[in-house]
Amino acid sequence: DSLTTAVVEQLRPLETHPLFEPLVARRISLTAEAMVLWTRSLLAYYDVMQDVAPKKERFRELMSELEAQEKHLAKSRQRLLRLRLESEDSSKVTAMAPQASQISAALRAA
Protein backbone atom coordinates (compact mmCIF):
# COMPACT_ATOMS: atom_id res chain seq x y z
CA ASP A 1 0.00 0.00 0.00
CA SER A 2 2.99 2.30 0.27
CA LEU A 3 3.79 2.01 -3.43
CA THR A 4 3.68 5.55 -4.77
CA THR A 5 2.63 6.75 -8.20
CA ALA A 6 6.11 8.19 -8.74
CA VAL A 7 7.73 4.78 -8.20
CA VAL A 8 5.18 3.10 -10.47
CA GLU A 9 5.89 5.63 -13.20
CA GLN A 10 9.58 4.79 -12.97
CA LEU A 11 8.86 1.05 -13.16
CA ARG A 12 6.32 1.13 -16.03
CA PRO A 13 8.90 1.39 -18.85
CA LEU A 14 10.42 -1.89 -17.66
CA GLU A 15 7.21 -3.76 -18.50
CA THR A 16 7.80 -3.34 -22.22
CA HIS A 17 11.58 -3.76 -22.21
CA PRO A 18 12.53 -6.94 -24.14
CA LEU A 19 15.04 -8.06 -21.49
CA PHE A 20 12.49 -7.65 -18.70
CA GLU A 21 10.89 -11.04 -19.27
CA PRO A 22 11.16 -13.79 -16.65
CA LEU A 23 12.57 -16.37 -19.07
CA VAL A 24 15.14 -13.95 -20.48
CA ALA A 25 16.15 -12.86 -17.00
CA ARG A 26 16.46 -16.50 -15.89
CA ARG A 27 19.25 -17.01 -18.44
CA ILE A 28 21.17 -14.32 -16.58
CA SER A 29 20.38 -15.56 -13.04
CA LEU A 30 17.61 -16.84 -10.84
CA THR A 31 17.85 -13.64 -8.84
CA ALA A 32 17.23 -11.58 -11.99
CA GLU A 33 14.18 -13.71 -12.77
CA ALA A 34 12.90 -13.22 -9.22
CA MET A 35 13.37 -9.44 -9.51
CA VAL A 36 11.44 -9.37 -12.80
CA LEU A 37 8.59 -11.41 -11.32
CA TRP A 38 8.55 -9.30 -8.14
CA THR A 39 8.48 -6.03 -10.11
CA ARG A 40 5.70 -7.26 -12.38
CA SER A 41 3.75 -8.40 -9.33
CA LEU A 42 4.18 -4.98 -7.72
CA LEU A 43 2.81 -3.29 -10.83
CA ALA A 44 -0.11 -5.71 -11.04
CA TYR A 45 -0.88 -5.14 -7.34
CA TYR A 46 -0.77 -1.37 -7.86
CA ASP A 47 -3.19 -1.62 -10.80
CA VAL A 48 -5.63 -3.74 -8.78
CA MET A 49 -5.41 -1.41 -5.79
CA GLN A 50 -6.19 1.56 -8.03
CA ASP A 51 -9.39 -0.22 -9.03
CA VAL A 52 -10.23 -1.43 -5.52
CA ALA A 53 -9.45 1.74 -3.52
CA PRO A 54 -12.63 3.65 -4.49
CA LYS A 55 -14.70 0.55 -3.80
CA LYS A 56 -13.12 0.15 -0.37
CA GLU A 57 -13.89 3.77 0.41
CA ARG A 58 -17.50 3.36 -0.73
CA PHE A 59 -17.74 0.20 1.38
CA ARG A 60 -16.53 2.13 4.46
CA GLU A 61 -19.10 4.86 3.79
CA LEU A 62 -21.90 2.32 3.43
CA MET A 63 -20.85 0.47 6.57
CA SER A 64 -20.88 3.74 8.49
CA GLU A 65 -24.34 4.52 7.14
CA LEU A 66 -25.52 1.02 8.03
CA GLU A 67 -24.22 1.42 11.58
CA ALA A 68 -26.09 4.71 11.95
CA GLN A 69 -29.29 3.14 10.60
CA GLU A 70 -28.93 0.17 12.95
CA LYS A 71 -28.58 2.55 15.93
CA HIS A 72 -31.67 4.42 14.76
CA LEU A 73 -33.54 1.13 14.40
CA ALA A 74 -32.53 0.04 17.91
CA LYS A 75 -33.80 3.34 19.34
CA SER A 76 -37.06 2.98 17.41
CA ARG A 77 -37.52 -0.56 18.69
CA GLN A 78 -36.96 0.61 22.27
CA ARG A 79 -39.52 3.38 21.78
CA LEU A 80 -42.00 0.91 20.30
CA LEU A 81 -41.52 -1.45 23.24
CA ARG A 82 -42.03 1.42 25.70
CA LEU A 83 -45.22 2.48 23.87
CA ARG A 84 -46.54 -1.09 23.90
CA LEU A 85 -45.92 -1.35 27.64
CA GLU A 86 -47.64 1.99 28.21
CA SER A 87 -50.54 0.83 26.04
CA GLU A 88 -50.85 -2.40 28.04
CA ASP A 89 -50.85 -0.41 31.29
CA SER A 90 -53.50 1.91 29.88
CA SER A 91 -55.60 -1.07 28.78
CA LYS A 92 -55.41 -2.55 32.27
CA VAL A 93 -56.57 0.73 33.78
CA THR A 94 -59.43 0.94 31.29
CA ALA A 95 -60.41 -2.66 32.03
CA MET A 96 -60.50 -1.89 35.76
CA ALA A 97 -62.69 1.19 35.31
CA PRO A 98 -66.02 -0.68 35.69
CA GLN A 99 -64.78 -2.37 38.86
CA ALA A 100 -63.61 1.00 40.23
CA SER A 101 -67.02 2.50 39.48
CA GLN A 102 -68.77 -0.34 41.30
CA ILE A 103 -66.46 0.02 44.32
CA SER A 104 -67.00 3.81 44.37
CA ALA A 105 -70.76 3.34 44.20
CA ALA A 106 -70.64 0.78 46.98
CA LEU A 107 -68.56 3.09 49.16
CA ARG A 108 -70.94 6.00 48.55
CA ALA A 109 -73.90 3.81 49.41
CA ALA A 110 -72.30 2.68 52.63
Tab-separated table of N, CA and C in Angstrom:
chain	number	residue	atom	x	y	z
A	1	ASP	N	0.811	-1.200	0.000
A	1	ASP	CA	0.000	0.000	0.000
A	1	ASP	C	0.856	1.266	0.000
A	2	SER	N	2.125	1.122	0.242
A	2	SER	CA	2.989	2.296	0.268
A	2	SER	C	3.659	2.545	-1.084
A	3	LEU	N	3.245	1.821	-2.086
A	3	LEU	CA	3.788	2.007	-3.431
A	3	LEU	C	3.236	3.306	-4.012
A	4	THR	N	4.117	4.240	-4.295
A	4	THR	CA	3.676	5.550	-4.771
A	4	THR	C	3.555	5.584	-6.289
A	5	THR	N	2.808	6.551	-6.755
A	5	THR	CA	2.628	6.747	-8.198
A	5	THR	C	3.962	7.067	-8.853
A	6	ALA	N	4.802	7.823	-8.179
A	6	ALA	CA	6.112	8.195	-8.738
A	6	ALA	C	6.962	6.944	-8.979
A	7	VAL	N	6.958	6.009	-8.041
A	7	VAL	CA	7.731	4.776	-8.195
A	7	VAL	C	7.146	3.946	-9.334
A	8	VAL	N	5.834	3.872	-9.397
A	8	VAL	CA	5.185	3.101	-10.467
A	8	VAL	C	5.531	3.683	-11.833
A	9	GLU	N	5.535	4.993	-11.927
A	9	GLU	CA	5.885	5.633	-13.202
A	9	GLU	C	7.312	5.312	-13.622
A	10	GLN	N	8.190	5.153	-12.647
A	10	GLN	CA	9.576	4.787	-12.969
A	10	GLN	C	9.679	3.326	-13.387
A	11	LEU	N	8.816	2.479	-12.848
A	11	LEU	CA	8.864	1.047	-13.161
A	11	LEU	C	8.130	0.682	-14.453
A	12	ARG	N	7.147	1.471	-14.848
A	12	ARG	CA	6.316	1.131	-16.028
A	12	ARG	C	7.135	0.864	-17.296
A	13	PRO	N	8.147	1.669	-17.616
A	13	PRO	CA	8.899	1.389	-18.855
A	13	PRO	C	9.543	0.002	-18.864
A	14	LEU	N	9.811	-0.557	-17.702
A	14	LEU	CA	10.422	-1.887	-17.655
A	14	LEU	C	9.481	-2.964	-18.183
A	15	GLU	N	8.183	-2.744	-18.060
A	15	GLU	CA	7.205	-3.758	-18.502
A	15	GLU	C	7.361	-4.095	-19.982
A	16	THR	N	7.720	-3.116	-20.770
A	16	THR	CA	7.802	-3.339	-22.218
A	16	THR	C	9.235	-3.596	-22.710
A	17	HIS	N	10.181	-3.523	-21.813
A	17	HIS	CA	11.579	-3.761	-22.210
A	17	HIS	C	11.755	-5.236	-22.552
A	18	PRO	N	12.406	-5.540	-23.693
A	18	PRO	CA	12.534	-6.943	-24.138
A	18	PRO	C	13.331	-7.829	-23.168
A	19	LEU	N	14.257	-7.258	-22.421
A	19	LEU	CA	15.042	-8.059	-21.486
A	19	LEU	C	14.336	-8.247	-20.139
A	20	PHE	N	13.202	-7.584	-19.964
A	20	PHE	CA	12.492	-7.653	-18.700
A	20	PHE	C	11.401	-8.713	-18.747
A	21	GLU	N	11.760	-9.864	-19.223
A	21	GLU	CA	10.888	-11.036	-19.269
A	21	GLU	C	11.470	-12.088	-18.336
A	22	PRO	N	10.638	-12.811	-17.607
A	22	PRO	CA	11.157	-13.791	-16.651
A	22	PRO	C	12.097	-14.835	-17.269
A	23	LEU	N	11.725	-15.349	-18.441
A	23	LEU	CA	12.572	-16.371	-19.073
A	23	LEU	C	13.909	-15.808	-19.538
A	24	VAL	N	13.895	-14.599	-20.047
A	24	VAL	CA	15.136	-13.952	-20.479
A	24	VAL	C	16.016	-13.679	-19.258
A	25	ALA	N	15.398	-13.169	-18.210
A	25	ALA	CA	16.150	-12.857	-16.995
A	25	ALA	C	16.704	-14.128	-16.349
A	26	ARG	N	15.998	-15.242	-16.490
A	26	ARG	CA	16.463	-16.503	-15.891
A	26	ARG	C	17.790	-16.945	-16.504
A	27	ARG	N	17.981	-16.644	-17.793
A	27	ARG	CA	19.250	-17.006	-18.443
A	27	ARG	C	20.419	-16.265	-17.805
A	28	ILE	N	20.116	-15.099	-17.239
A	28	ILE	CA	21.167	-14.321	-16.575
A	28	ILE	C	21.386	-14.883	-15.166
A	29	SER	N	20.295	-14.967	-14.386
A	29	SER	CA	20.384	-15.558	-13.044
A	29	SER	C	18.979	-15.757	-12.488
A	30	LEU	N	18.889	-16.624	-11.501
A	30	LEU	CA	17.606	-16.844	-10.842
A	30	LEU	C	17.184	-15.597	-10.070
A	31	THR	N	18.150	-14.873	-9.566
A	31	THR	CA	17.852	-13.640	-8.840
A	31	THR	C	17.242	-12.608	-9.785
A	32	ALA	N	17.772	-12.514	-11.006
A	32	ALA	CA	17.228	-11.577	-11.991
A	32	ALA	C	15.785	-11.956	-12.331
A	33	GLU	N	15.541	-13.261	-12.487
A	33	GLU	CA	14.179	-13.713	-12.770
A	33	GLU	C	13.250	-13.336	-11.618
A	34	ALA	N	13.711	-13.553	-10.392
A	34	ALA	CA	12.903	-13.219	-9.224
A	34	ALA	C	12.603	-11.720	-9.179
A	35	MET	N	13.572	-10.901	-9.512
A	35	MET	CA	13.371	-9.445	-9.515
A	35	MET	C	12.335	-9.036	-10.570
A	36	VAL	N	12.410	-9.666	-11.737
A	36	VAL	CA	11.438	-9.373	-12.795
A	36	VAL	C	10.037	-9.751	-12.328
A	37	LEU	N	9.907	-10.951	-11.788
A	37	LEU	CA	8.594	-11.405	-11.316
A	37	LEU	C	8.080	-10.515	-10.186
A	38	TRP	N	8.944	-10.142	-9.272
A	38	TRP	CA	8.550	-9.296	-8.140
A	38	TRP	C	8.081	-7.925	-8.636
A	39	THR	N	8.839	-7.350	-9.587
A	39	THR	CA	8.483	-6.031	-10.114
A	39	THR	C	7.155	-6.091	-10.857
A	40	ARG	N	6.973	-7.115	-11.664
A	40	ARG	CA	5.704	-7.262	-12.381
A	40	ARG	C	4.545	-7.455	-11.407
A	41	SER	N	4.782	-8.201	-10.339
A	41	SER	CA	3.749	-8.403	-9.326
A	41	SER	C	3.408	-7.091	-8.624
A	42	LEU	N	4.413	-6.287	-8.319
A	42	LEU	CA	4.175	-4.978	-7.716
A	42	LEU	C	3.284	-4.118	-8.605
A	43	LEU	N	3.598	-4.100	-9.889
A	43	LEU	CA	2.813	-3.289	-10.826
A	43	LEU	C	1.380	-3.815	-10.940
A	44	ALA	N	1.225	-5.129	-10.968
A	44	ALA	CA	-0.113	-5.715	-11.040
A	44	ALA	C	-0.895	-5.381	-9.765
A	45	TYR	N	-0.235	-5.475	-8.616
A	45	TYR	CA	-0.875	-5.141	-7.342
A	45	TYR	C	-1.313	-3.676	-7.342
A	46	TYR	N	-0.447	-2.804	-7.811
A	46	TYR	CA	-0.769	-1.372	-7.858
A	46	TYR	C	-2.006	-1.137	-8.730
A	47	ASP	N	-2.051	-1.784	-9.882
A	47	ASP	CA	-3.191	-1.620	-10.797
A	47	ASP	C	-4.491	-2.086	-10.135
A	48	VAL	N	-4.434	-3.216	-9.456
A	48	VAL	CA	-5.627	-3.738	-8.783
A	48	VAL	C	-6.051	-2.792	-7.662
A	49	MET	N	-5.086	-2.316	-6.896
A	49	MET	CA	-5.408	-1.415	-5.789
A	49	MET	C	-6.015	-0.102	-6.300
A	50	GLN	N	-5.597	0.357	-7.456
A	50	GLN	CA	-6.194	1.564	-8.026
A	50	GLN	C	-7.665	1.338	-8.352
A	51	ASP	N	-8.002	0.127	-8.733
A	51	ASP	CA	-9.387	-0.216	-9.034
A	51	ASP	C	-10.194	-0.458	-7.751
A	52	VAL	N	-9.552	-1.047	-6.758
A	52	VAL	CA	-10.234	-1.433	-5.522
A	52	VAL	C	-10.386	-0.271	-4.541
A	53	ALA	N	-9.448	0.657	-4.519
A	53	ALA	CA	-9.451	1.737	-3.520
A	53	ALA	C	-10.777	2.503	-3.457
A	54	PRO	N	-11.339	2.952	-4.582
A	54	PRO	CA	-12.628	3.653	-4.487
A	54	PRO	C	-13.748	2.750	-3.959
A	55	LYS	N	-13.678	1.487	-4.276
A	55	LYS	CA	-14.699	0.546	-3.804
A	55	LYS	C	-14.569	0.336	-2.297
A	56	LYS	N	-13.331	0.284	-1.809
A	56	LYS	CA	-13.119	0.146	-0.367
A	56	LYS	C	-13.647	1.378	0.364
A	57	GLU	N	-13.411	2.537	-0.206
A	57	GLU	CA	-13.890	3.773	0.411
A	57	GLU	C	-15.412	3.793	0.431
A	58	ARG	N	-16.035	3.407	-0.660
A	58	ARG	CA	-17.500	3.362	-0.728
A	58	ARG	C	-18.044	2.351	0.283
A	59	PHE	N	-17.347	1.224	0.417
A	59	PHE	CA	-17.741	0.202	1.380
A	59	PHE	C	-17.702	0.777	2.798
A	60	ARG	N	-16.635	1.513	3.133
A	60	ARG	CA	-16.530	2.134	4.458
A	60	ARG	C	-17.677	3.113	4.690
A	61	GLU	N	-17.990	3.902	3.667
A	61	GLU	CA	-19.097	4.856	3.786
A	61	GLU	C	-20.419	4.130	4.039
A	62	LEU	N	-20.659	3.075	3.274
A	62	LEU	CA	-21.905	2.323	3.425
A	62	LEU	C	-21.985	1.620	4.775
A	63	MET	N	-20.855	1.110	5.257
A	63	MET	CA	-20.851	0.467	6.568
A	63	MET	C	-21.141	1.486	7.669
A	64	SER	N	-20.614	2.679	7.523
A	64	SER	CA	-20.882	3.736	8.494
A	64	SER	C	-22.359	4.108	8.479
A	65	GLU	N	-22.913	4.213	7.277
A	65	GLU	CA	-24.337	4.522	7.138
A	65	GLU	C	-25.191	3.396	7.734
A	66	LEU	N	-24.801	2.163	7.481
A	66	LEU	CA	-25.520	1.015	8.035
A	66	LEU	C	-25.488	1.046	9.561
A	67	GLU	N	-24.341	1.350	10.119
A	67	GLU	CA	-24.215	1.422	11.577
A	67	GLU	C	-25.145	2.491	12.146
A	68	ALA	N	-25.198	3.636	11.494
A	68	ALA	CA	-26.088	4.709	11.948
A	68	ALA	C	-27.544	4.274	11.850
A	69	GLN	N	-27.910	3.609	10.769
A	69	GLN	CA	-29.287	3.144	10.597
A	69	GLN	C	-29.641	2.076	11.634
A	70	GLU	N	-28.681	1.200	11.955
A	70	GLU	CA	-28.932	0.170	12.953
A	70	GLU	C	-29.140	0.795	14.334
A	71	LYS	N	-28.386	1.839	14.657
A	71	LYS	CA	-28.575	2.549	15.926
A	71	LYS	C	-29.960	3.186	15.962
A	72	HIS	N	-30.346	3.802	14.844
A	72	HIS	CA	-31.673	4.418	14.761
A	72	HIS	C	-32.763	3.355	14.924
A	73	LEU	N	-32.573	2.222	14.286
A	73	LEU	CA	-33.540	1.127	14.396
A	73	LEU	C	-33.645	0.634	15.838
A	74	ALA	N	-32.522	0.493	16.517
A	74	ALA	CA	-32.533	0.037	17.912
A	74	ALA	C	-33.297	1.029	18.792
A	75	LYS	N	-33.076	2.327	18.576
A	75	LYS	CA	-33.802	3.340	19.344
A	75	LYS	C	-35.298	3.269	19.048
A	76	SER	N	-35.643	3.075	17.791
A	76	SER	CA	-37.056	2.975	17.406
A	76	SER	C	-37.706	1.744	18.032
A	77	ARG	N	-36.979	0.652	18.069
A	77	ARG	CA	-37.522	-0.564	18.691
A	77	ARG	C	-37.736	-0.359	20.187
A	78	GLN	N	-36.796	0.328	20.842
A	78	GLN	CA	-36.959	0.611	22.265
A	78	GLN	C	-38.184	1.489	22.494
A	79	ARG	N	-38.358	2.487	21.654
A	79	ARG	CA	-39.518	3.377	21.776
A	79	ARG	C	-40.810	2.595	21.567
A	80	LEU	N	-40.817	1.729	20.565
A	80	LEU	CA	-42.002	0.906	20.301
A	80	LEU	C	-42.321	0.012	21.494
A	81	LEU	N	-41.304	-0.600	22.069
A	81	LEU	CA	-41.523	-1.447	23.240
A	81	LEU	C	-42.098	-0.633	24.398
A	82	ARG	N	-41.533	0.555	24.633
A	82	ARG	CA	-42.034	1.424	25.701
A	82	ARG	C	-43.493	1.796	25.458
A	83	LEU	N	-43.829	2.127	24.205
A	83	LEU	CA	-45.217	2.479	23.873
A	83	LEU	C	-46.157	1.292	24.051
A	84	ARG	N	-45.708	0.102	23.714
A	84	ARG	CA	-46.540	-1.093	23.903
A	84	ARG	C	-46.792	-1.322	25.385
A	85	LEU	N	-45.752	-1.164	26.193
A	85	LEU	CA	-45.922	-1.354	27.637
A	85	LEU	C	-46.873	-0.310	28.207
A	86	GLU	N	-46.722	0.936	27.758
A	86	GLU	CA	-47.636	1.988	28.210
A	86	GLU	C	-49.057	1.683	27.771
A	87	SER	N	-49.221	1.170	26.565
A	87	SER	CA	-50.540	0.827	26.042
A	87	SER	C	-51.156	-0.304	26.862
A	88	GLU	N	-50.347	-1.299	27.221
A	88	GLU	CA	-50.847	-2.403	28.044
A	88	GLU	C	-51.296	-1.880	29.409
A	89	ASP	N	-50.487	-0.985	29.999
A	89	ASP	CA	-50.853	-0.407	31.293
A	89	ASP	C	-52.156	0.374	31.183
A	90	SER	N	-52.280	1.123	30.103
A	90	SER	CA	-53.497	1.908	29.881
A	90	SER	C	-54.704	0.993	29.700
A	91	SER	N	-54.504	-0.110	28.985
A	91	SER	CA	-55.599	-1.070	28.778
A	91	SER	C	-56.034	-1.688	30.090
A	92	LYS	N	-55.078	-1.971	30.962
A	92	LYS	CA	-55.413	-2.552	32.268
A	92	LYS	C	-56.231	-1.565	33.093
A	93	VAL	N	-55.831	-0.297	33.041
A	93	VAL	CA	-56.570	0.729	33.779
A	93	VAL	C	-57.982	0.846	33.226
A	94	THR	N	-58.121	0.846	31.922
A	94	THR	CA	-59.432	0.942	31.290
A	94	THR	C	-60.274	-0.276	31.651
A	95	ALA	N	-59.674	-1.440	31.692
A	95	ALA	CA	-60.408	-2.663	32.033
A	95	ALA	C	-60.864	-2.643	33.483
A	96	MET	N	-60.139	-1.954	34.344
A	96	MET	CA	-60.496	-1.892	35.763
A	96	MET	C	-61.503	-0.787	36.058
A	97	ALA	N	-61.777	0.065	35.098
A	97	ALA	CA	-62.687	1.190	35.311
A	97	ALA	C	-64.064	0.751	35.785
A	98	PRO	N	-64.700	-0.261	35.194
A	98	PRO	CA	-66.023	-0.677	35.691
A	98	PRO	C	-65.970	-1.159	37.146
A	99	GLN	N	-64.919	-1.893	37.482
A	99	GLN	CA	-64.782	-2.366	38.861
A	99	GLN	C	-64.616	-1.174	39.813
A	100	ALA	N	-63.810	-0.200	39.403
A	100	ALA	CA	-63.606	0.995	40.230
A	100	ALA	C	-64.900	1.750	40.427
A	101	SER	N	-65.723	1.824	39.384
A	101	SER	CA	-67.020	2.496	39.485
A	101	SER	C	-67.925	1.778	40.470
A	102	GLN	N	-67.942	0.459	40.390
A	102	GLN	CA	-68.775	-0.341	41.299
A	102	GLN	C	-68.316	-0.153	42.746
A	103	ILE	N	-66.992	-0.147	42.962
A	103	ILE	CA	-66.464	0.019	44.316
A	103	ILE	C	-66.791	1.419	44.830
A	104	SER	N	-66.658	2.441	43.975
A	104	SER	CA	-67.002	3.808	44.374
A	104	SER	C	-68.477	3.915	44.740
A	105	ALA	N	-69.316	3.307	43.939
A	105	ALA	CA	-70.756	3.342	44.197
A	105	ALA	C	-71.072	2.648	45.511
A	106	ALA	N	-70.407	1.521	45.743
A	106	ALA	CA	-70.643	0.784	46.984
A	106	ALA	C	-70.179	1.592	48.183
A	107	LEU	N	-69.072	2.278	48.049
A	107	LEU	CA	-68.564	3.094	49.159
A	107	LEU	C	-69.473	4.286	49.422
A	108	ARG	N	-70.022	4.875	48.363
A	108	ARG	CA	-70.939	5.996	48.547
A	108	ARG	C	-72.217	5.536	49.205
A	109	ALA	N	-72.655	4.358	48.861
A	109	ALA	CA	-73.896	3.811	49.406
A	109	ALA	C	-73.714	3.423	50.875
A	110	ALA	N	-72.525	3.120	51.256
A	110	ALA	CA	-72.302	2.683	52.629
A	110	ALA	C	-72.265	3.777	53.619
